[in-house]
Coordinates of C-alpha atoms and ligand atoms in Angstrom, one line a residue:
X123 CA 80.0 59.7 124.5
X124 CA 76.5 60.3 126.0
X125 CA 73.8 60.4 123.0
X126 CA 73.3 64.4 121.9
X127 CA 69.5 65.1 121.2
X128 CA 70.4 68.7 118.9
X129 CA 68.0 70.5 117.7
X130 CA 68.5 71.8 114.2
X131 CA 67.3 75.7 113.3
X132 CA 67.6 75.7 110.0
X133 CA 67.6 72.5 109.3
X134 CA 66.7 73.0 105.4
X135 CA 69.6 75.2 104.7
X136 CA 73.0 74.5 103.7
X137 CA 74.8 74.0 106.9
X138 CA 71.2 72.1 108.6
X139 CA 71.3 69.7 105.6
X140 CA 75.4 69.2 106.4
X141 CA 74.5 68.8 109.9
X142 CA 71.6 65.4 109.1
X143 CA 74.6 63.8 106.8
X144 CA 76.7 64.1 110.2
X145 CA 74.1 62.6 112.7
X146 CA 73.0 60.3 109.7
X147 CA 76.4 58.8 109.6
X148 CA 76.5 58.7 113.2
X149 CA 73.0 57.3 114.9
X150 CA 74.5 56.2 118.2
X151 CA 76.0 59.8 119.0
X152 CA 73.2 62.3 117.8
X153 CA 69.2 62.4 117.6
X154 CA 67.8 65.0 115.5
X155 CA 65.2 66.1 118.3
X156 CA 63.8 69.7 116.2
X157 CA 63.8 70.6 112.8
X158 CA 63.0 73.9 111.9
X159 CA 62.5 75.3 108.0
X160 CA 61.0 79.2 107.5
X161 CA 59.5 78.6 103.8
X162 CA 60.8 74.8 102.1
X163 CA 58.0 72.7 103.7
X164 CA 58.6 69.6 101.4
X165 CA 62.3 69.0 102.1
X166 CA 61.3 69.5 106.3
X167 CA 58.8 67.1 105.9
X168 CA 61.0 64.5 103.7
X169 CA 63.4 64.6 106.7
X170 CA 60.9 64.2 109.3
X171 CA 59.9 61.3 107.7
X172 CA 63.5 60.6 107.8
X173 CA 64.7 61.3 111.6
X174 CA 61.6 61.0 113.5
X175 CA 62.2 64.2 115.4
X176 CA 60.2 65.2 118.0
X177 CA 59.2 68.7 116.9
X178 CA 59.1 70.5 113.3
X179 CA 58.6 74.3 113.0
X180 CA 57.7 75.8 109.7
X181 CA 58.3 79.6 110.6
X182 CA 55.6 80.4 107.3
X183 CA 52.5 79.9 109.1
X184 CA 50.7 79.6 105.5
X185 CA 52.1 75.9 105.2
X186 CA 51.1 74.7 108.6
X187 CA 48.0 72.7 107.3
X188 CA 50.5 71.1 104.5
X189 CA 52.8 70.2 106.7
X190 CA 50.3 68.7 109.5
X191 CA 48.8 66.8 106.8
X192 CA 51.7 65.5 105.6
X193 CA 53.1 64.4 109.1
X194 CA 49.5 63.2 110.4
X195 CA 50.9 59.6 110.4
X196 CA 53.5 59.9 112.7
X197 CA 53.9 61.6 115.9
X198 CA 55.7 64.4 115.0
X199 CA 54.5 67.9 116.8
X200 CA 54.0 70.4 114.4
X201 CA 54.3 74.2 115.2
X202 CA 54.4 77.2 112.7
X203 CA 55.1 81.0 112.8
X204 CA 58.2 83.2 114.1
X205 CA 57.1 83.1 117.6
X206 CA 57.3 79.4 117.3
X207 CA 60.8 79.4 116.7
X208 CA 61.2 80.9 120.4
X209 CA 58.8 79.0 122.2
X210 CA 60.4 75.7 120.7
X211 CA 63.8 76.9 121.4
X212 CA 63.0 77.5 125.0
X213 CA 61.9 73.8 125.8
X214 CA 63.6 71.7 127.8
X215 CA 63.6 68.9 124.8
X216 CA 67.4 68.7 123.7
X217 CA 71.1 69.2 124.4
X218 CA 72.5 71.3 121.9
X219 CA 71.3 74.1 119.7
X220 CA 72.5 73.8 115.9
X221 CA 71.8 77.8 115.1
X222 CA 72.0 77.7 111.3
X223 CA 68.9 80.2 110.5
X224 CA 70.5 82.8 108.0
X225 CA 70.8 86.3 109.2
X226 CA 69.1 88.4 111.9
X227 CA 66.0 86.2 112.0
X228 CA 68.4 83.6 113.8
X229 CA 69.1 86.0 117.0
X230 CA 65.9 85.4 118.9
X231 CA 65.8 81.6 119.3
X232 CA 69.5 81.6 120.3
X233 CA 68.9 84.1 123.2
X234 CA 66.2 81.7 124.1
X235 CA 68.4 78.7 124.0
X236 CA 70.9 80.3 126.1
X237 CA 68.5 81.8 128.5
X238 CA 67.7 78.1 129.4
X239 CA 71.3 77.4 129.4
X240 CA 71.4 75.4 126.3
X241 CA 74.8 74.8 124.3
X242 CA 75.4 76.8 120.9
X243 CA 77.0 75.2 117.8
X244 CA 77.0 78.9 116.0
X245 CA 76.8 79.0 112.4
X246 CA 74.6 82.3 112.2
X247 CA 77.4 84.4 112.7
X248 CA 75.0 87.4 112.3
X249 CA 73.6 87.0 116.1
X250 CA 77.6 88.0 117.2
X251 CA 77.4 90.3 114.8
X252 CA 74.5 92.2 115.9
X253 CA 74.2 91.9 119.6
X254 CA 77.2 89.9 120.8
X255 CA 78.0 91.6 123.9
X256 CA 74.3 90.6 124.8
X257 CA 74.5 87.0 123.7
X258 CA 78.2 86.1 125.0
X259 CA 76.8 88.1 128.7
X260 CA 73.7 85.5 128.5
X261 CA 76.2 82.3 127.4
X262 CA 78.2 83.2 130.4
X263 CA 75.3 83.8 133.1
X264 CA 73.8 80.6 132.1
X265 CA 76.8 78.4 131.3
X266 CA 76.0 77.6 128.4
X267 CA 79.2 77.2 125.9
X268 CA 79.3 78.4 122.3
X269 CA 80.9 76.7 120.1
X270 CA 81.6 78.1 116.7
X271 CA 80.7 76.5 113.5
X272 CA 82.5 78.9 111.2
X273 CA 85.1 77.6 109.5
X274 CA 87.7 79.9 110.6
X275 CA 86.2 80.6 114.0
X276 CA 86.2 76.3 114.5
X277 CA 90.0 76.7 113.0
X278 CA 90.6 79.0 116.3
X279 CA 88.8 77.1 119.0
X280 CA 90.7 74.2 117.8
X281 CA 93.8 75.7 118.2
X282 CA 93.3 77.3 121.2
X283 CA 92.0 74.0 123.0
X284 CA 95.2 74.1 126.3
X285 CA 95.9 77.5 125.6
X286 CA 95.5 80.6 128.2
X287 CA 93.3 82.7 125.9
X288 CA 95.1 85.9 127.2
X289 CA 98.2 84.4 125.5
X290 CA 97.2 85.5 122.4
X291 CA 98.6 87.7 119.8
X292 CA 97.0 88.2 116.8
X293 CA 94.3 85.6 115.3
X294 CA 94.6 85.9 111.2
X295 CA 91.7 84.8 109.5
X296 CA 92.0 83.6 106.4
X297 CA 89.3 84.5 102.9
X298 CA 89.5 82.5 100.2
X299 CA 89.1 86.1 98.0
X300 CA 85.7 84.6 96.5
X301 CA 85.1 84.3 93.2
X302 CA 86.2 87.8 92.0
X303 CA 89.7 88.0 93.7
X304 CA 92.0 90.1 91.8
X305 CA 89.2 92.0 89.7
X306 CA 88.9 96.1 90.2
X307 CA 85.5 98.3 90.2
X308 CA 85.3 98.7 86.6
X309 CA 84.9 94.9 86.2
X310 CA 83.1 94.6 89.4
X311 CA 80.3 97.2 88.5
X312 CA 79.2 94.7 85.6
X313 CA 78.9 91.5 87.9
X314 CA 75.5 89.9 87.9
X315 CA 73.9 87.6 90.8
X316 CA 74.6 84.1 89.1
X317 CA 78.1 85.1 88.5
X318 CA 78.6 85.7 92.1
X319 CA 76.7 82.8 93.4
X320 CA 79.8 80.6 92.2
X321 CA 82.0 80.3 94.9
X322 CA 85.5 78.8 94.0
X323 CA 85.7 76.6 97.2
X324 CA 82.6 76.3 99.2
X325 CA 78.8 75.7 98.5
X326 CA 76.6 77.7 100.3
X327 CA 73.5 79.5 100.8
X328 CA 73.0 82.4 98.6
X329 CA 73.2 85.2 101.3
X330 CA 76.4 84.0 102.6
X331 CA 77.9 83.2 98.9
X332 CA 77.1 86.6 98.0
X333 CA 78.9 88.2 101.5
X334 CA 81.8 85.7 100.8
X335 CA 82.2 87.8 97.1
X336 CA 81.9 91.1 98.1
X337 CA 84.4 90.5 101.6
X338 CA 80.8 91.3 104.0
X339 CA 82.0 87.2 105.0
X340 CA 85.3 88.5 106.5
X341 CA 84.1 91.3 108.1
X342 CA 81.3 89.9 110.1
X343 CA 83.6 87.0 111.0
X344 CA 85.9 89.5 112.0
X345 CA 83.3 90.8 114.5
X346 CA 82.2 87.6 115.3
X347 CA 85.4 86.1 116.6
X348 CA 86.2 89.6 118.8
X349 CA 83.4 88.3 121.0
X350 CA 83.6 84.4 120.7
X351 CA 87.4 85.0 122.0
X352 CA 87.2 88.1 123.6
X353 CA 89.4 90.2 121.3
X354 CA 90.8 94.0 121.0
X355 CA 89.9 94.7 117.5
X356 CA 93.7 95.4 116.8
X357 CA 94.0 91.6 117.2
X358 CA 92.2 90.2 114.4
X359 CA 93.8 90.3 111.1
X360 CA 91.9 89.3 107.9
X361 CA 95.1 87.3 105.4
X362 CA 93.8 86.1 101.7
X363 CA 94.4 82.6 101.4
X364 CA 92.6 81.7 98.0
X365 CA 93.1 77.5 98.9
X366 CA 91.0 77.2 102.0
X367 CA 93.4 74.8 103.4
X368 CA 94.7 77.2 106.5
X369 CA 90.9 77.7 108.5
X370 CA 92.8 80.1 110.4
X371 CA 95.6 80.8 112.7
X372 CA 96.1 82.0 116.0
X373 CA 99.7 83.8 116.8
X374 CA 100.8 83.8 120.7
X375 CA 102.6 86.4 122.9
X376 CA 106.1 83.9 122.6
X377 CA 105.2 84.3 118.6
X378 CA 104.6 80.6 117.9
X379 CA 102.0 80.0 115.7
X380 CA 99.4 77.6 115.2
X381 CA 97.1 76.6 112.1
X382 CA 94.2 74.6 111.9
X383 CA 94.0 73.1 108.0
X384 CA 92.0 70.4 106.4
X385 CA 89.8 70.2 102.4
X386 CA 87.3 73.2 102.9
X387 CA 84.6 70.8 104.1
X388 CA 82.0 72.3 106.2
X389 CA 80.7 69.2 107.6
X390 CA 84.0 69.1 109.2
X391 CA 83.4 72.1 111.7
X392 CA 79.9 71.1 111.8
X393 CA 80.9 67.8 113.4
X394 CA 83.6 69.2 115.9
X395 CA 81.0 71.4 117.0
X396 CA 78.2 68.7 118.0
X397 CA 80.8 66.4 119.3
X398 CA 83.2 68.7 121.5
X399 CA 85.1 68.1 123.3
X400 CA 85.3 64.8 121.5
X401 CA 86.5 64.1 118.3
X402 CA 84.7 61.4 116.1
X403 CA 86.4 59.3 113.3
X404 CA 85.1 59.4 109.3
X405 CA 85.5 59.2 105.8
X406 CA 85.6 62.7 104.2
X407 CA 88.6 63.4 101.8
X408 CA 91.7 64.0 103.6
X409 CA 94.1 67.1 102.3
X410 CA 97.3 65.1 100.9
X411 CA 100.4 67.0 101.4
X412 CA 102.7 64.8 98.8
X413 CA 100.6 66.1 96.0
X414 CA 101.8 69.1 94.4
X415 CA 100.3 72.1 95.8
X416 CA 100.7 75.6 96.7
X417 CA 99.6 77.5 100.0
X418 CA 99.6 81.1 99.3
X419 CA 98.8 84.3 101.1
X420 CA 98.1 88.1 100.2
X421 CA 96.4 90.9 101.8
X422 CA 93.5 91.8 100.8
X423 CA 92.7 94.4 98.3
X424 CA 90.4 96.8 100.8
X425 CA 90.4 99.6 98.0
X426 CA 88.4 97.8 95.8
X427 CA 86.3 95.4 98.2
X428 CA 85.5 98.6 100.8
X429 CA 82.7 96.2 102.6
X430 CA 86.2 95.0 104.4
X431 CA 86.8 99.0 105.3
X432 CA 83.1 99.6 106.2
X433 CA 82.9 96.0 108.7
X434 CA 86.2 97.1 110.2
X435 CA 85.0 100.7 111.1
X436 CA 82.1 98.9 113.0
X437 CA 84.3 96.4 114.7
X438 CA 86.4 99.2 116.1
X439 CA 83.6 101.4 116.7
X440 CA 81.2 99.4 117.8
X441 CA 77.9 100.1 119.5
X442 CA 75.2 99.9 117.1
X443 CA 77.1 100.3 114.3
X444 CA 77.6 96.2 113.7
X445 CA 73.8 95.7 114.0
X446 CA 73.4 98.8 111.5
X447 CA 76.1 97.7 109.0
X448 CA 74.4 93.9 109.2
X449 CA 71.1 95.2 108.7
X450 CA 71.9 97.4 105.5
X451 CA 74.2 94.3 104.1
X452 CA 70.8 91.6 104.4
X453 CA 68.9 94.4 102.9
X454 CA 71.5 95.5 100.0
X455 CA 72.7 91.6 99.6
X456 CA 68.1 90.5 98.8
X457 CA 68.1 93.3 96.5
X458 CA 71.0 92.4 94.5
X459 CA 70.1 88.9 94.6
X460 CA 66.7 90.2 93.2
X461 CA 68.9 92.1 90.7
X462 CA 67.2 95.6 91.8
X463 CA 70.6 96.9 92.5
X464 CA 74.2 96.2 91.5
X465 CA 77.1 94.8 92.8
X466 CA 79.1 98.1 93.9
X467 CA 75.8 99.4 94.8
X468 CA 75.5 97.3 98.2
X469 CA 78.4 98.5 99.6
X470 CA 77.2 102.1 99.1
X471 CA 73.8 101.9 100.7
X472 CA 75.8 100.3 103.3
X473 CA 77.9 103.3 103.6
X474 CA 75.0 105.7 103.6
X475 CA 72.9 103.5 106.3
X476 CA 75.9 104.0 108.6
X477 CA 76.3 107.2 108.0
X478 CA 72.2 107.9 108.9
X479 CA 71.4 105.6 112.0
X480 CA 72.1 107.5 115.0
X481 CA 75.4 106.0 117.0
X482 CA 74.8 104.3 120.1
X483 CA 77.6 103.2 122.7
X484 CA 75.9 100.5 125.1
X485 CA 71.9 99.3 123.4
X486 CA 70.3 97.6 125.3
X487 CA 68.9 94.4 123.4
X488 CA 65.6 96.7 122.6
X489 CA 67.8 99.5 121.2
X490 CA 69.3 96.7 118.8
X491 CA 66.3 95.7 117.7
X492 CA 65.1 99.2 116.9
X493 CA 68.3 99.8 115.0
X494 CA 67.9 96.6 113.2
X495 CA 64.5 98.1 111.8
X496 CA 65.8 101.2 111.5
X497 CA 69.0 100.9 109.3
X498 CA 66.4 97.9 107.8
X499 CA 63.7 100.7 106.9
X500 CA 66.5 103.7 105.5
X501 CA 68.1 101.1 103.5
X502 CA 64.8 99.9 101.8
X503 CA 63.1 103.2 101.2
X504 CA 67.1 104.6 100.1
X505 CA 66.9 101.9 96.8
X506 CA 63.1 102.1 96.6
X507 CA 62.2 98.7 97.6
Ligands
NDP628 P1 70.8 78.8 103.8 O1 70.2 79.9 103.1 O2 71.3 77.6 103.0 O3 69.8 78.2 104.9 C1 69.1 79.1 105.8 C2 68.2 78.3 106.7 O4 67.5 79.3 107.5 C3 67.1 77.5 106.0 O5 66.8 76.4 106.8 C4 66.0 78.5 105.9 O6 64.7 77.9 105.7 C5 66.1 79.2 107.3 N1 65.6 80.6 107.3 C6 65.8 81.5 106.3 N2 65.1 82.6 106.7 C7 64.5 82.4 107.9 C8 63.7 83.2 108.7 N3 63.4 84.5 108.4 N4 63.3 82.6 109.9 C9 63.6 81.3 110.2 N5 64.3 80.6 109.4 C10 64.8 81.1 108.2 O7 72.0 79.4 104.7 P2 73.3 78.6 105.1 O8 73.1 77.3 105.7 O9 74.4 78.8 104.1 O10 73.8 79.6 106.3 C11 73.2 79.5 107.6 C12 74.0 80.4 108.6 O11 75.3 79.8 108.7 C13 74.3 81.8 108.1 O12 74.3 82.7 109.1 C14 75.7 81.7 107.5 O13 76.4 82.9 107.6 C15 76.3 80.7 108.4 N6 77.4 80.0 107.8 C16 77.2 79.2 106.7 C17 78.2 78.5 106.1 C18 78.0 77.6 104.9 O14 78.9 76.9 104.4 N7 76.8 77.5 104.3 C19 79.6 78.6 106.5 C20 79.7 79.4 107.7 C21 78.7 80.1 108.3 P3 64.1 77.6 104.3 O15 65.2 77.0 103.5 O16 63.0 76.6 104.6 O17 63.6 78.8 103.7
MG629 MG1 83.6 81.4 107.5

């Protein structure tokens, strides 16, 4: 197992924190060679001082000076600003991107990354989202592999590792329900942001705990794994599992079945994804089957959570509209969190932002940046931000 410099984007966030624990536990396998923050410049410099990387970027260029300062003792190269991000991600310093920047602000440095021919452990599952035709086109010119960091996304790699992929099925991802499974609109339309920033199972950042309570989560991952596995959209199915023990499933064309299940633990899929194709041993909590428990499965209530009905009519349209429904979700999901509008209201301005951008079949990777900015610019002047 040849030592793994990674080079954590994000590495302040939820899933870049995760990641340090892993290569913290295991020194001999991983370096942390970049560390990359956009506005929390005294937890970047705390692990700097900690891991010794070779490069920080603070993408708010206003705390450069702080963070210089506070590094001016060590050797640590400091950069700051967005265009950082890509000049950093297109050196030749390190083995394996960790792309765990939230949202669409994570696209650019991957394309970089790959362009150079750099492995991917994917957690932004927006970059799939938004231009994954793009991205998977550029993994496969420049061989470099993507692996997913997603929980259910990990669930499928794993149990597709010896398997033809044109042997499947159906994939069924599984969704917890979040924290408001079971409630209609006329409870829904009262929910406030701290009420759904309590997620039954996982701990998160707040965009993603907020997508995983109004269904955005499974929709997005439903776009995301058509182009990590090279789906029809008719193949993915979206199953309620409120346990998180099944990650996911993957049915073949005999109809055998396979499940990948384990404690919801992100650091889990974090490490499978910096150590493929190896495996390494730990402590986390093991899922005990002798213990009385239940595993059970519904379908989800689309009616009342219609982000699930709005993500699947971009998935099966496609074109733009996954960029434009992604774009008008990070806009309606800031505002809600900044309790300008309510809960319901999101998946509204969603609807309308779809309904306004003009539909295009095949963008180019300009035209999904204009429709980013476009569905971005309706949806913030449609609630008056
Ligand atoms: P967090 O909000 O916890 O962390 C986001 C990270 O991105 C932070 O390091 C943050 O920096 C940085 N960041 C935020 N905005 C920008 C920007 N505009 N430019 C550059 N960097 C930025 O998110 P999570 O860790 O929860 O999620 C990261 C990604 O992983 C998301 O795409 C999410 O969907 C995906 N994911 C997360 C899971 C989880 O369990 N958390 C599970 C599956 C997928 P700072 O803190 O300094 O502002
Ligand atoms: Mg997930």
């Amino acid at each position: 197992f040849p030592q793994k410099r990674i080079a954590l984007f994000g590495s302040t966030g939820s899933i870049g924190t995760q990641a340090l624990e892993v290569i913290a536990a295991n020194p001999d396998k991983f370096t942390a060679e970049v560390l990359t923050a956009h506005s929390n410049d005294e937890l970047l410099v705390r692990q700097a001082l900690q891991f010794h990387p070779n490069i920080v970027v603070i993408g708010d260029d206003k705390k450069y000076a702080k963070v210089k300062a506070a590094l001016a003792a060590t050797d640590v190269k400091v950069f700051a600003g967005e265009q950082a991000l890509e000049e950093v991600a297109a050196m030749d310093c390190y083995d394996m991107m960790l792309a765990a920047i939230v949202g669409f602000a994570g696209l650019r440095p991957t394309l970089k990354a790959l362009e150079i021919g750099k492995a991917i452990a994917l957690a932004n599952k927006e970059t799939l989202v938004v231009a994954g035709d793009i991205v998977m086109q550029k993994a496969v010119e420049h061989r470099a592999p993507v692996i997913p960091v997603d929980s259910e996304h990990s669930a499928i790699f794993q149990c597709l590792v010896g398997e033809t992929r044109n042997r499947i099925e159906k994939i069924v991802l599984t969704a917890s329900g979040g924290p408001f499974l079971g409630k209609k609109p006329n409870y829904l339309v009262n929910v406030k942001r701290d009420h759904a920033l309590q997620h039954p199972n996982w701990n998160m950042g707040a965009k993603i705990t907020i997508d995983s309570a109004t269904l955005m989560n499974k929709g997005l991952e439903m776009i995301e794994a058509k182009w990590l596995f090279n789906l029809k959209p008719e193949q993915i199915e979206v199953l309620v599992h409120p346990q998180s023990i099944i990650h996911s499933m993957v049915m073949f064309e005999d109809g055998s079945i396979k499940a990948q299940m384990g404690l919801p633990d992100m650091k889990l899929p974090i490490q499978y994804a910096m150590a493929f194709p190896g495996r390494i041993p730990n402590d986390f909590p093991r899922y005990d089957f002798r213990k009385p428990s239940q595993l059970s499965f519904e379908e989800p209530d689309v009616k009342t959570f219609r982000n699930l009905t709005l993500a699947t009519d971009a998935l099966f349209k496609g074109g733009n509209l996954p960029c434009v429904l992604n774009a008008a979700n990070e806009i309606a999901v800031y505002a809600f969190l900044r309790n300008r509008i309510g809960f319901l209201d999101m998946t509204d301005l969603i609807e309308k932002t779809m309904e306004a951008i003009p539909f295009i079949e095949h963008p180019t990777l300009e035209e999904y940046f204009e429709s980013d900015a476009e569905a971005r610019n309706f949806a913030a002047s449609a609630i008056k931000l």
